[in-house]
């Protein structure tokens, strides 16, 4: 596959994270001294196009970033981002962009200053292809399609790209992806130390990108699905203490093998939602991408008591949804209330419908949903309410101090087409309006406060930064804005209690960053930052 062809089809790291738009390739303009009949350099036609969806392909360091505005003096920590870029073009042009190599970056903020660093996550897979100087790995999570030199279906975790989410726990920084173990990362240099099994206490082959951190106990609840092998129905759940030691393991099974990308936590229960996506060994041996969408399937939410065993798992069934991310959950007597931005249907066009029907983009809409599960009822179902009619991006956050507890504020991004967009200056020209707003959704009042990025900017995932000693909602929201007019990236900082006021500060990079999948803020008290 030619590199130019690849660049026209590949996107950055993720779908739904405020992508900056498809890149476009243009030949150099002719000049008076240029001979007629084509470009001066015939290789110019093979150069990758510019834009936000082209790989960086370099490690980066900016020691003292340009800042517009004033960074709050009480911000002392680092904003970590993880996403993916194909270092080498994929073997198959229709591969999932989720299969791209991991890239981790950080903004270190202290005393009103900011420094940036970005590096590839050097997994076993990344190092193997760098040594071979070509792509060796096939379809997303299908080792049967790999080059014979690395093909190993018995150990699919060895092909992880660790490209999904940064995780901070127990004084350590990790890069995660749900198809393998987390990779330990140096929090200052971003050097990859290697896969981590919590000193031998974690036995699952896989580790979710979204474990939950209990703000009361300091415990981390983590899990792995397909825990003991490819297309396995095993779900293993772990409680890991603040010291990084595994305290408990529960091994259970799922109703059918599906994507289990995120979970939710209350003080009494653990929730495991999934629906729609299916796989099997037969599918993988046929050489297909790992997941397909089966619209005949029901959705499930598994509920396991925090101190329960395998027999205590209870599965609730409901209408089919694409259940990727959650906001938060809490207990209300015998009920559990879950807030989640679930999609109406299949969100990923690169995971095709198994019945051969076409992708339906009208179902790729997410809304703020309130789901109530009544544990005292004999009916294994739930009630659902859409709280706002605003279609949102499902990459939502809450103040981490209230995770597993009653919540007032939900934070996520969305596109507001009523706000100005300068399509003539955007890259590429003529593209449609991007995700341009961060929102604070107030569950008590129903009010939505919004931050507008500007008429030439697209927003990636929102992250909440707590103000030390404050109550829920006191702090800052941060994220990356893609400047579509200047082809550069800017970290925005806004007051979480006054989003409409706009920026407190913007940290300007002299180059673009591809879209992250997820980000996290870590204070200098959580990590040994220099």
mmCIF file of N, CA, C and O in Angstrom, residues 442-513:
data_model
loop_
_atom_site.group_PDB
_atom_site.id
_atom_site.type_symbol
_atom_site.label_atom_id
_atom_site.label_comp_id
_atom_site.label_asym_id
_atom_site.label_seq_id
_atom_site.Cartn_x
_atom_site.Cartn_y
_atom_site.Cartn_z
ATOM 1 N N UNK A 442 -25.389 19.974 34.534
ATOM 2 C CA UNK A 442 -25.755 20.054 35.941
ATOM 3 C C UNK A 442 -26.975 19.167 36.190
ATOM 4 O O UNK A 442 -28.088 19.480 35.751
ATOM 5 N N UNK A 443 -26.779 18.064 36.891
ATOM 6 C CA UNK A 443 -27.863 17.123 37.152
ATOM 7 C C UNK A 443 -28.896 17.681 38.119
ATOM 8 O O UNK A 443 -30.039 17.205 38.140
ATOM 9 N N UNK A 444 -28.533 18.669 38.909
ATOM 10 C CA UNK A 444 -29.470 19.249 39.876
ATOM 11 C C UNK A 444 -30.370 20.297 39.240
ATOM 12 O O UNK A 444 -31.584 20.300 39.450
ATOM 13 N N UNK A 445 -29.797 21.193 38.432
ATOM 14 C CA UNK A 445 -30.562 22.300 37.871
ATOM 15 C C UNK A 445 -30.984 22.091 36.424
ATOM 16 O O UNK A 445 -31.874 22.786 35.926
ATOM 17 N N UNK A 446 -30.327 21.153 35.741
ATOM 18 C CA UNK A 446 -30.592 20.972 34.321
ATOM 19 C C UNK A 446 -29.845 21.935 33.431
ATOM 20 O O UNK A 446 -29.941 21.874 32.196
ATOM 21 N N UNK A 447 -29.068 22.842 34.014
ATOM 22 C CA UNK A 447 -28.327 23.837 33.240
ATOM 23 C C UNK A 447 -27.124 23.195 32.541
ATOM 24 O O UNK A 447 -26.483 22.281 33.065
ATOM 25 N N UNK A 448 -26.819 23.688 31.350
ATOM 26 C CA UNK A 448 -25.603 23.292 30.635
ATOM 27 C C UNK A 448 -24.747 24.537 30.444
ATOM 28 O O UNK A 448 -25.139 25.479 29.750
ATOM 29 N N UNK A 449 -23.592 24.553 31.084
ATOM 30 C CA UNK A 449 -22.595 25.600 30.835
ATOM 31 C C UNK A 449 -21.680 25.125 29.736
ATOM 32 O O UNK A 449 -21.305 23.942 29.693
ATOM 33 N N UNK A 450 -21.291 26.026 28.835
ATOM 34 C CA UNK A 450 -20.452 25.596 27.729
ATOM 35 C C UNK A 450 -19.247 26.504 27.543
ATOM 36 O O UNK A 450 -19.307 27.707 27.776
ATOM 37 N N UNK A 451 -18.173 25.879 27.128
ATOM 38 C CA UNK A 451 -16.956 26.568 26.717
ATOM 39 C C UNK A 451 -16.848 26.420 25.204
ATOM 40 O O UNK A 451 -16.932 25.304 24.671
ATOM 41 N N UNK A 452 -16.673 27.517 24.496
ATOM 42 C CA UNK A 452 -16.544 27.512 23.040
ATOM 43 C C UNK A 452 -15.081 27.675 22.665
ATOM 44 O O UNK A 452 -14.414 28.617 23.106
ATOM 45 N N UNK A 453 -14.581 26.781 21.826
ATOM 46 C CA UNK A 453 -13.153 26.764 21.509
ATOM 47 C C UNK A 453 -12.741 27.852 20.538
ATOM 48 O O UNK A 453 -11.585 28.266 20.515
ATOM 49 N N UNK A 454 -13.653 28.306 19.701
ATOM 50 C CA UNK A 454 -13.314 29.299 18.696
ATOM 51 C C UNK A 454 -13.709 28.838 17.307
ATOM 52 O O UNK A 454 -13.985 27.650 17.078
ATOM 53 N N UNK A 455 -13.706 29.741 16.353
ATOM 54 C CA UNK A 455 -14.263 29.467 15.028
ATOM 55 C C UNK A 455 -13.355 28.657 14.123
ATOM 56 O O UNK A 455 -13.749 28.299 13.012
ATOM 57 N N UNK A 456 -12.132 28.353 14.577
ATOM 58 C CA UNK A 456 -11.219 27.530 13.762
ATOM 59 C C UNK A 456 -10.648 26.368 14.573
ATOM 60 O O UNK A 456 -9.620 25.805 14.199
ATOM 61 N N UNK A 457 -11.325 25.992 15.652
ATOM 62 C CA UNK A 457 -10.748 25.004 16.553
ATOM 63 C C UNK A 457 -11.682 23.806 16.770
ATOM 64 O O UNK A 457 -12.904 23.964 16.830
ATOM 65 N N UNK A 458 -11.072 22.628 16.889
ATOM 66 C CA UNK A 458 -11.776 21.390 17.226
ATOM 67 C C UNK A 458 -11.231 20.878 18.552
ATOM 68 O O UNK A 458 -10.021 20.919 18.795
ATOM 69 N N UNK A 459 -12.110 20.384 19.398
ATOM 70 C CA UNK A 459 -11.728 19.956 20.745
ATOM 71 C C UNK A 459 -11.607 18.440 20.852
ATOM 72 O O UNK A 459 -12.423 17.697 20.308
ATOM 73 N N UNK A 460 -10.585 18.022 21.583
ATOM 74 C CA UNK A 460 -10.435 16.619 21.949
ATOM 75 C C UNK A 460 -11.019 16.414 23.352
ATOM 76 O O UNK A 460 -11.640 17.307 23.917
ATOM 77 N N UNK A 461 -10.837 15.237 23.905
ATOM 78 C CA UNK A 461 -11.480 14.853 25.165
ATOM 79 C C UNK A 461 -11.229 15.857 26.287
ATOM 80 O O UNK A 461 -10.132 16.407 26.421
ATOM 81 N N UNK A 462 -12.239 16.052 27.120
ATOM 82 C CA UNK A 462 -12.150 16.934 28.278
ATOM 83 C C UNK A 462 -11.543 16.181 29.460
ATOM 84 O O UNK A 462 -11.719 14.966 29.600
ATOM 85 N N UNK A 463 -10.804 16.897 30.309
ATOM 86 C CA UNK A 463 -10.266 16.331 31.553
ATOM 87 C C UNK A 463 -10.508 17.328 32.681
ATOM 88 O O UNK A 463 -10.347 18.539 32.496
ATOM 89 N N UNK A 464 -10.889 16.813 33.839
ATOM 90 C CA UNK A 464 -11.156 17.664 34.996
ATOM 91 C C UNK A 464 -9.941 17.673 35.923
ATOM 92 O O UNK A 464 -9.370 16.629 36.225
ATOM 93 N N UNK A 465 -9.553 18.870 36.379
ATOM 94 C CA UNK A 465 -8.434 19.041 37.311
ATOM 95 C C UNK A 465 -8.994 19.596 38.623
ATOM 96 O O UNK A 465 -9.432 20.748 38.679
ATOM 97 N N UNK A 466 -9.015 18.812 39.704
ATOM 98 C CA UNK A 466 -9.575 19.315 40.969
ATOM 99 C C UNK A 466 -8.702 20.418 41.577
ATOM 100 O O UNK A 466 -7.472 20.370 41.500
ATOM 101 N N UNK A 467 -9.360 21.398 42.160
ATOM 102 C CA UNK A 467 -8.652 22.397 42.944
ATOM 103 C C UNK A 467 -8.494 21.849 44.354
ATOM 104 O O UNK A 467 -9.452 21.416 44.988
ATOM 105 N N UNK A 468 -7.277 21.829 44.849
ATOM 106 C CA UNK A 468 -6.999 21.194 46.136
ATOM 107 C C UNK A 468 -7.864 21.804 47.241
ATOM 108 O O UNK A 468 -7.945 23.021 47.398
ATOM 109 N N UNK A 469 -8.537 20.919 48.008
ATOM 110 C CA UNK A 469 -9.366 21.354 49.113
ATOM 111 C C UNK A 469 -10.750 21.805 48.726
ATOM 112 O O UNK A 469 -11.557 22.160 49.589
ATOM 113 N N UNK A 470 -11.054 21.778 47.429
ATOM 114 C CA UNK A 470 -12.342 22.270 46.974
ATOM 115 C C UNK A 470 -13.423 21.207 47.017
ATOM 116 O O UNK A 470 -13.163 20.018 47.188
ATOM 117 N N UNK A 471 -14.659 21.657 46.834
ATOM 118 C CA UNK A 471 -15.788 20.742 46.748
ATOM 119 C C UNK A 471 -15.934 20.272 45.300
ATOM 120 O O UNK A 471 -15.205 20.732 44.401
ATOM 121 N N UNK A 472 -16.913 19.377 45.069
ATOM 122 C CA UNK A 472 -17.143 18.893 43.712
ATOM 123 C C UNK A 472 -17.358 20.055 42.742
ATOM 124 O O UNK A 472 -18.115 20.989 43.011
ATOM 125 N N UNK A 473 -16.673 19.982 41.635
ATOM 126 C CA UNK A 473 -16.831 20.985 40.590
ATOM 127 C C UNK A 473 -15.885 22.157 40.679
ATOM 128 O O UNK A 473 -15.792 22.937 39.726
ATOM 129 N N UNK A 474 -15.177 22.310 41.792
ATOM 130 C CA UNK A 474 -14.205 23.397 41.905
ATOM 131 C C UNK A 474 -12.869 22.923 41.336
ATOM 132 O O UNK A 474 -12.264 21.976 41.842
ATOM 133 N N UNK A 475 -12.447 23.591 40.295
ATOM 134 C CA UNK A 475 -11.205 23.215 39.631
ATOM 135 C C UNK A 475 -11.191 23.740 38.216
ATOM 136 O O UNK A 475 -11.776 24.789 37.910
ATOM 137 N N UNK A 476 -10.541 23.018 37.334
ATOM 138 C CA UNK A 476 -10.334 23.459 35.969
ATOM 139 C C UNK A 476 -10.698 22.329 35.004
ATOM 140 O O UNK A 476 -10.635 21.149 35.361
ATOM 141 N N UNK A 477 -11.070 22.698 33.800
ATOM 142 C CA UNK A 477 -11.143 21.726 32.720
ATOM 143 C C UNK A 477 -10.012 22.028 31.753
ATOM 144 O O UNK A 477 -9.695 23.200 31.482
ATOM 145 N N UNK A 478 -9.392 20.958 31.270
ATOM 146 C CA UNK A 478 -8.281 21.091 30.332
ATOM 147 C C UNK A 478 -8.518 20.141 29.166
ATOM 148 O O UNK A 478 -9.274 19.177 29.267
ATOM 149 N N UNK A 479 -7.880 20.446 28.074
ATOM 150 C CA UNK A 479 -7.972 19.593 26.898
ATOM 151 C C UNK A 479 -7.182 20.198 25.760
ATOM 152 O O UNK A 479 -6.663 21.323 25.859
ATOM 153 N N UNK A 480 -7.105 19.443 24.672
ATOM 154 C CA UNK A 480 -6.353 19.892 23.510
ATOM 155 C C UNK A 480 -7.316 20.430 22.465
ATOM 156 O O UNK A 480 -8.302 19.781 22.100
ATOM 157 N N UNK A 481 -7.031 21.635 21.984
ATOM 158 C CA UNK A 481 -7.759 22.235 20.880
ATOM 159 C C UNK A 481 -6.881 22.160 19.637
ATOM 160 O O UNK A 481 -5.716 22.575 19.660
ATOM 161 N N UNK A 482 -7.439 21.607 18.567
ATOM 162 C CA UNK A 482 -6.735 21.537 17.287
ATOM 163 C C UNK A 482 -7.025 22.814 16.515
ATOM 164 O O UNK A 482 -8.178 23.074 16.151
ATOM 165 N N UNK A 483 -5.996 23.619 16.300
ATOM 166 C CA UNK A 483 -6.143 24.863 15.545
ATOM 167 C C UNK A 483 -6.114 24.509 14.061
ATOM 168 O O UNK A 483 -5.055 24.267 13.480
ATOM 169 N N UNK A 484 -7.297 24.468 13.433
ATOM 170 C CA UNK A 484 -7.422 23.992 12.069
ATOM 171 C C UNK A 484 -6.934 25.016 11.050
ATOM 172 O O UNK A 484 -6.712 24.672 9.884
ATOM 173 N N UNK A 485 -6.773 26.250 11.462
ATOM 174 C CA UNK A 485 -6.273 27.283 10.555
ATOM 175 C C UNK A 485 -4.756 27.328 10.539
ATOM 176 O O UNK A 485 -4.156 27.663 9.503
ATOM 177 N N UNK A 486 -4.122 27.018 11.673
ATOM 178 C CA UNK A 486 -2.672 27.134 11.791
ATOM 179 C C UNK A 486 -1.961 25.781 11.833
ATOM 180 O O UNK A 486 -0.736 25.735 11.901
ATOM 181 N N UNK A 487 -2.717 24.672 11.802
ATOM 182 C CA UNK A 487 -2.142 23.327 11.884
ATOM 183 C C UNK A 487 -1.217 23.193 13.095
ATOM 184 O O UNK A 487 -0.058 22.779 12.987
ATOM 185 N N UNK A 488 -1.747 23.563 14.245
ATOM 186 C CA UNK A 488 -0.992 23.408 15.480
ATOM 187 C C UNK A 488 -1.978 23.034 16.587
ATOM 188 O O UNK A 488 -3.191 23.146 16.430
ATOM 189 N N UNK A 489 -1.439 22.618 17.727
ATOM 190 C CA UNK A 489 -2.265 22.213 18.857
ATOM 191 C C UNK A 489 -2.056 23.144 20.035
ATOM 192 O O UNK A 489 -0.963 23.688 20.227
ATOM 193 N N UNK A 490 -3.124 23.309 20.822
ATOM 194 C CA UNK A 490 -3.111 24.228 21.950
ATOM 195 C C UNK A 490 -3.809 23.557 23.126
ATOM 196 O O UNK A 490 -4.917 23.038 22.978
ATOM 197 N N UNK A 491 -3.171 23.554 24.269
ATOM 198 C CA UNK A 491 -3.829 23.055 25.479
ATOM 199 C C UNK A 491 -4.595 24.200 26.113
ATOM 200 O O UNK A 491 -4.041 25.259 26.401
ATOM 201 N N UNK A 492 -5.889 23.980 26.313
ATOM 202 C CA UNK A 492 -6.702 25.024 26.916
ATOM 203 C C UNK A 492 -6.896 24.726 28.402
ATOM 204 O O UNK A 492 -6.931 23.584 28.837
ATOM 205 N N UNK A 493 -7.008 25.781 29.185
ATOM 206 C CA UNK A 493 -7.316 25.713 30.615
ATOM 207 C C UNK A 493 -8.469 26.674 30.858
ATOM 208 O O UNK A 493 -8.383 27.855 30.506
ATOM 209 N N UNK A 494 -9.554 26.174 31.445
ATOM 210 C CA UNK A 494 -10.723 27.007 31.728
ATOM 211 C C UNK A 494 -11.206 26.730 33.142
ATOM 212 O O UNK A 494 -10.964 25.646 33.702
ATOM 213 N N UNK A 495 -11.889 27.689 33.717
ATOM 214 C CA UNK A 495 -12.469 27.547 35.047
ATOM 215 C C UNK A 495 -13.702 26.651 34.946
ATOM 216 O O UNK A 495 -14.660 26.977 34.245
ATOM 217 N N UNK A 496 -13.696 25.528 35.649
ATOM 218 C CA UNK A 496 -14.796 24.567 35.548
ATOM 219 C C UNK A 496 -16.113 25.136 36.046
ATOM 220 O O UNK A 496 -17.177 24.637 35.685
ATOM 221 N N UNK A 497 -16.069 26.179 36.869
ATOM 222 C CA UNK A 497 -17.295 26.789 37.380
ATOM 223 C C UNK A 497 -17.769 27.966 36.536
ATOM 224 O O UNK A 497 -18.839 28.515 36.795
ATOM 225 N N UNK A 498 -16.990 28.340 35.533
ATOM 226 C CA UNK A 498 -17.358 29.475 34.696
ATOM 227 C C UNK A 498 -16.852 29.233 33.274
ATOM 228 O O UNK A 498 -16.030 29.987 32.755
ATOM 229 N N UNK A 499 -17.364 28.194 32.653
ATOM 230 C CA UNK A 499 -16.889 27.829 31.318
ATOM 231 C C UNK A 499 -17.190 28.907 30.292
ATOM 232 O O UNK A 499 -16.425 29.109 29.342
ATOM 233 N N UNK A 500 -18.311 29.592 30.476
ATOM 234 C CA UNK A 500 -18.694 30.604 29.495
ATOM 235 C C UNK A 500 -17.693 31.755 29.415
ATOM 236 O O UNK A 500 -17.647 32.470 28.408
ATOM 237 N N UNK A 501 -16.875 31.923 30.448
ATOM 238 C CA UNK A 501 -15.883 33.001 30.441
ATOM 239 C C UNK A 501 -14.720 32.720 29.499
ATOM 240 O O UNK A 501 -13.916 33.615 29.214
ATOM 241 N N UNK A 502 -14.622 31.486 29.027
ATOM 242 C CA UNK A 502 -13.560 31.159 28.080
ATOM 243 C C UNK A 502 -12.266 30.775 28.752
ATOM 244 O O UNK A 502 -12.227 30.322 29.894
ATOM 245 N N UNK A 503 -11.164 30.993 28.045
ATOM 246 C CA UNK A 503 -9.860 30.532 28.507
ATOM 247 C C UNK A 503 -9.347 31.304 29.711
ATOM 248 O O UNK A 503 -9.492 32.523 29.788
ATOM 249 N N UNK A 504 -8.720 30.582 30.629
ATOM 250 C CA UNK A 504 -7.797 31.197 31.577
ATOM 251 C C UNK A 504 -6.427 31.297 30.914
ATOM 252 O O UNK A 504 -5.739 32.300 31.023
ATOM 253 N N UNK A 505 -6.075 30.207 30.226
ATOM 254 C CA UNK A 505 -4.779 30.180 29.540
ATOM 255 C C UNK A 505 -4.844 29.193 28.389
ATOM 256 O O UNK A 505 -5.655 28.263 28.387
ATOM 257 N N UNK A 506 -3.976 29.411 27.402
ATOM 258 C CA UNK A 506 -3.726 28.437 26.343
ATOM 259 C C UNK A 506 -2.221 28.226 26.242
ATOM 260 O O UNK A 506 -1.446 29.184 26.244
ATOM 261 N N UNK A 507 -1.842 26.954 26.149
ATOM 262 C CA UNK A 507 -0.444 26.580 25.974
ATOM 263 C C UNK A 507 -0.269 26.203 24.506
ATOM 264 O O UNK A 507 -0.921 25.285 24.015
ATOM 265 N N UNK A 508 0.602 26.918 23.812
ATOM 266 C CA UNK A 508 0.697 26.821 22.353
ATOM 267 C C UNK A 508 1.891 25.944 21.974
ATOM 268 O O UNK A 508 3.030 26.194 22.416
ATOM 269 N N UNK A 509 1.639 24.937 21.151
ATOM 270 C CA UNK A 509 2.715 24.148 20.570
ATOM 271 C C UNK A 509 2.990 24.620 19.147
ATOM 272 O O UNK A 509 2.068 25.060 18.457
ATOM 273 N N UNK A 510 4.220 24.487 18.675
ATOM 274 C CA UNK A 510 4.540 24.918 17.305
ATOM 275 C C UNK A 510 4.256 23.841 16.260
ATOM 276 O O UNK A 510 4.685 23.969 15.122
ATOM 277 N N UNK A 511 3.554 22.775 16.638
ATOM 278 C CA UNK A 511 3.222 21.692 15.717
ATOM 279 C C UNK A 511 1.894 21.092 16.162
ATOM 280 O O UNK A 511 1.364 21.426 17.217
ATOM 281 N N UNK A 512 1.368 20.185 15.355
ATOM 282 C CA UNK A 512 0.082 19.568 15.671
ATOM 283 C C UNK A 512 0.300 18.257 16.434
ATOM 284 O O UNK A 512 1.307 17.574 16.282
ATOM 285 N N UNK A 513 -0.692 17.930 17.259
ATOM 286 C CA UNK A 513 -0.762 16.626 17.904
ATOM 287 C C UNK A 513 -1.939 15.867 17.318
ATOM 288 O O UNK A 513 -3.010 16.440 17.107
#
